[in-house]
């Protein structure tokens, strides 16, 4: 089946530094990828929609200059958390829509970011 | 903004008991999807419902989409410890629109 590879799985960084998270679709082309944030014991919150070859679409309240998204190819989308602060600590997950009979979304394994 | 409400937030059952989680939307949905997230894991797609009144089954799991396409339910018969996790519904207003996730129902099963 369709696989979305996300890494790193976890990262600890210092306040003020930047962290890049990568998501790759391994066996299919993903023209659109979605980036979510999940706080402990809470639901998935859509941050932005990443479109190959064009600018990402950000949800209301998400700072585009802080959460930089790049979708340079049909198989790779990246999220860079710039000048990270402790409140950015969270679980970040990407997903891509997989074509086929079920039209479900395939999620990456997620990245747990801790900013100290 | 548009919300998909999901209840209950938590459910603790004895192994063998049934379990149901419900989702409600204030507006008509184009379709609804269900996901399962194991502890420490990522959401895994279970199923999509599109038609009004649709009922689909996957072994012990039964999924329903309401006649008005505003509500949905997931029912698990005779729960097992492997059913543990958080079940999310996610609705779409338009056929290709973004998914709006419910807050999930965390299921724990006591052996």
PDB file of N, CA and C in Angstrom, chain B residues 35-70:
ATOM      1  N   UNK B  35     -10.619   7.097  11.270  1.00  0.00           N
ATOM      2  CA  UNK B  35      -9.223   6.732  11.463  1.00  0.00           C
ATOM      3  C   UNK B  35      -9.034   6.160  12.859  1.00  0.00           C
ATOM      4  N   UNK B  36      -7.991   5.320  12.985  1.00  0.00           N
ATOM      5  CA  UNK B  36      -7.613   4.793  14.293  1.00  0.00           C
ATOM      6  C   UNK B  36      -6.163   5.163  14.558  1.00  0.00           C
ATOM      7  N   UNK B  37      -5.918   5.660  15.749  1.00  0.00           N
ATOM      8  CA  UNK B  37      -4.560   6.017  16.134  1.00  0.00           C
ATOM      9  C   UNK B  37      -4.208   5.235  17.391  1.00  0.00           C
ATOM     10  N   UNK B  38      -3.252   4.337  17.247  1.00  0.00           N
ATOM     11  CA  UNK B  38      -2.797   3.590  18.414  1.00  0.00           C
ATOM     12  C   UNK B  38      -1.939   4.505  19.281  1.00  0.00           C
ATOM     13  N   UNK B  39      -1.832   4.202  20.563  1.00  0.00           N
ATOM     14  CA  UNK B  39      -0.989   5.022  21.445  1.00  0.00           C
ATOM     15  C   UNK B  39       0.429   5.156  20.905  1.00  0.00           C
ATOM     16  N   UNK B  40       0.883   6.390  20.758  1.00  0.00           N
ATOM     17  CA  UNK B  40       2.216   6.643  20.245  1.00  0.00           C
ATOM     18  C   UNK B  40       2.355   6.520  18.743  1.00  0.00           C
ATOM     19  N   UNK B  41       1.269   6.213  18.078  1.00  0.00           N
ATOM     20  CA  UNK B  41       1.328   6.002  16.629  1.00  0.00           C
ATOM     21  C   UNK B  41       0.683   7.123  15.839  1.00  0.00           C
ATOM     22  N   UNK B  42       0.500   6.877  14.557  1.00  0.00           N
ATOM     23  CA  UNK B  42      -0.116   7.876  13.703  1.00  0.00           C
ATOM     24  C   UNK B  42      -1.467   7.374  13.233  1.00  0.00           C
ATOM     25  N   UNK B  43      -2.332   8.267  12.788  1.00  0.00           N
ATOM     26  CA  UNK B  43      -3.663   7.836  12.335  1.00  0.00           C
ATOM     27  C   UNK B  43      -3.582   6.908  11.138  1.00  0.00           C
ATOM     28  N   UNK B  44      -4.407   5.898  11.177  1.00  0.00           N
ATOM     29  CA  UNK B  44      -4.481   4.942  10.078  1.00  0.00           C
ATOM     30  C   UNK B  44      -5.911   4.935   9.557  1.00  0.00           C
ATOM     31  N   UNK B  45      -6.023   5.106   8.263  1.00  0.00           N
ATOM     32  CA  UNK B  45      -7.335   5.175   7.627  1.00  0.00           C
ATOM     33  C   UNK B  45      -8.073   3.848   7.789  1.00  0.00           C
ATOM     34  N   UNK B  46      -9.350   3.955   8.192  1.00  0.00           N
ATOM     35  CA  UNK B  46     -10.186   2.766   8.323  1.00  0.00           C
ATOM     36  C   UNK B  46     -11.167   2.645   7.162  1.00  0.00           C
ATOM     37  N   UNK B  47     -11.936   3.731   6.933  1.00  0.00           N
ATOM     38  CA  UNK B  47     -13.003   3.630   5.943  1.00  0.00           C
ATOM     39  C   UNK B  47     -13.515   5.011   5.564  1.00  0.00           C
ATOM     40  N   UNK B  48     -14.188   5.084   4.440  1.00  0.00           N
ATOM     41  CA  UNK B  48     -14.862   6.302   4.018  1.00  0.00           C
ATOM     42  C   UNK B  48     -16.319   5.976   3.704  1.00  0.00           C
ATOM     43  N   UNK B  49     -17.216   6.839   4.160  1.00  0.00           N
ATOM     44  CA  UNK B  49     -18.638   6.720   3.866  1.00  0.00           C
ATOM     45  C   UNK B  49     -19.054   7.916   3.029  1.00  0.00           C
ATOM     46  N   UNK B  50     -19.824   7.654   2.007  1.00  0.00           N
ATOM     47  CA  UNK B  50     -20.178   8.717   1.075  1.00  0.00           C
ATOM     48  C   UNK B  50     -21.692   8.892   0.928  1.00  0.00           C
ATOM     49  N   UNK B  51     -22.385   7.784   0.914  1.00  0.00           N
ATOM     50  CA  UNK B  51     -23.822   7.831   0.615  1.00  0.00           C
ATOM     51  C   UNK B  51     -24.677   8.014   1.862  1.00  0.00           C
ATOM     52  N   UNK B  52     -25.772   8.698   1.692  1.00  0.00           N
ATOM     53  CA  UNK B  52     -26.735   8.873   2.769  1.00  0.00           C
ATOM     54  C   UNK B  52     -27.229   7.522   3.257  1.00  0.00           C
ATOM     55  N   UNK B  53     -27.188   7.317   4.584  1.00  0.00           N
ATOM     56  CA  UNK B  53     -27.662   6.068   5.156  1.00  0.00           C
ATOM     57  C   UNK B  53     -26.735   4.885   4.965  1.00  0.00           C
ATOM     58  N   UNK B  54     -25.557   5.132   4.475  1.00  0.00           N
ATOM     59  CA  UNK B  54     -24.627   4.037   4.168  1.00  0.00           C
ATOM     60  C   UNK B  54     -24.175   3.311   5.431  1.00  0.00           C
ATOM     61  N   UNK B  55     -24.072   2.000   5.319  1.00  0.00           N
ATOM     62  CA  UNK B  55     -23.566   1.158   6.398  1.00  0.00           C
ATOM     63  C   UNK B  55     -22.485   0.243   5.811  1.00  0.00           C
ATOM     64  N   UNK B  56     -21.343   0.261   6.462  1.00  0.00           N
ATOM     65  CA  UNK B  56     -20.250  -0.612   6.020  1.00  0.00           C
ATOM     66  C   UNK B  56     -19.721  -1.388   7.211  1.00  0.00           C
ATOM     67  N   UNK B  57     -19.277  -2.608   6.946  1.00  0.00           N
ATOM     68  CA  UNK B  57     -18.744  -3.432   8.018  1.00  0.00           C
ATOM     69  C   UNK B  57     -17.338  -3.902   7.686  1.00  0.00           C
ATOM     70  N   UNK B  58     -16.520  -3.919   8.736  1.00  0.00           N
ATOM     71  CA  UNK B  58     -15.191  -4.503   8.649  1.00  0.00           C
ATOM     72  C   UNK B  58     -15.048  -5.416   9.861  1.00  0.00           C
ATOM     73  N   UNK B  59     -15.281  -6.677   9.657  1.00  0.00           N
ATOM     74  CA  UNK B  59     -15.218  -7.668  10.736  1.00  0.00           C
ATOM     75  C   UNK B  59     -16.108  -7.217  11.886  1.00  0.00           C
ATOM     76  N   UNK B  60     -15.533  -6.854  13.023  1.00  0.00           N
ATOM     77  CA  UNK B  60     -16.345  -6.473  14.182  1.00  0.00           C
ATOM     78  C   UNK B  60     -16.707  -4.989  14.201  1.00  0.00           C
ATOM     79  N   UNK B  61     -16.265  -4.249  13.194  1.00  0.00           N
ATOM     80  CA  UNK B  61     -16.522  -2.810  13.140  1.00  0.00           C
ATOM     81  C   UNK B  61     -17.667  -2.515  12.174  1.00  0.00           C
ATOM     82  N   UNK B  62     -18.620  -1.710  12.620  1.00  0.00           N
ATOM     83  CA  UNK B  62     -19.739  -1.288  11.773  1.00  0.00           C
ATOM     84  C   UNK B  62     -19.761   0.225  11.728  1.00  0.00           C
ATOM     85  N   UNK B  63     -19.761   0.765  10.524  1.00  0.00           N
ATOM     86  CA  UNK B  63     -19.746   2.210  10.310  1.00  0.00           C
ATOM     87  C   UNK B  63     -21.071   2.619   9.676  1.00  0.00           C
ATOM     88  N   UNK B  64     -21.622   3.722  10.188  1.00  0.00           N
ATOM     89  CA  UNK B  64     -22.872   4.229   9.625  1.00  0.00           C
ATOM     90  C   UNK B  64     -22.754   5.702   9.303  1.00  0.00           C
ATOM     91  N   UNK B  65     -23.433   6.097   8.233  1.00  0.00           N
ATOM     92  CA  UNK B  65     -23.534   7.502   7.847  1.00  0.00           C
ATOM     93  C   UNK B  65     -25.019   7.842   7.863  1.00  0.00           C
ATOM     94  N   UNK B  66     -25.374   8.890   8.577  1.00  0.00           N
ATOM     95  CA  UNK B  66     -26.767   9.236   8.746  1.00  0.00           C
ATOM     96  C   UNK B  66     -27.469   9.618   7.458  1.00  0.00           C
ATOM     97  N   UNK B  67     -28.788   9.542   7.511  1.00  0.00           N
ATOM     98  CA  UNK B  67     -29.595   9.867   6.325  1.00  0.00           C
ATOM     99  C   UNK B  67     -29.364  11.302   5.862  1.00  0.00           C
ATOM    100  N   UNK B  68     -29.200  12.194   6.815  1.00  0.00           N
ATOM    101  CA  UNK B  68     -28.984  13.606   6.483  1.00  0.00           C
ATOM    102  C   UNK B  68     -27.517  13.921   6.222  1.00  0.00           C
ATOM    103  N   UNK B  69     -26.671  12.936   6.332  1.00  0.00           N
ATOM    104  CA  UNK B  69     -25.220  13.097   6.128  1.00  0.00           C
ATOM    105  C   UNK B  69     -24.655  14.153   7.058  1.00  0.00           C
ATOM    106  N   UNK B  70     -25.179  14.149   8.292  1.00  0.00           N
ATOM    107  CA  UNK B  70     -24.657  15.068   9.291  1.00  0.00           C
ATOM    108  C   UNK B  70     -24.083  14.314  10.487  1.00  0.00           C
TER     109      UNK B  70
END
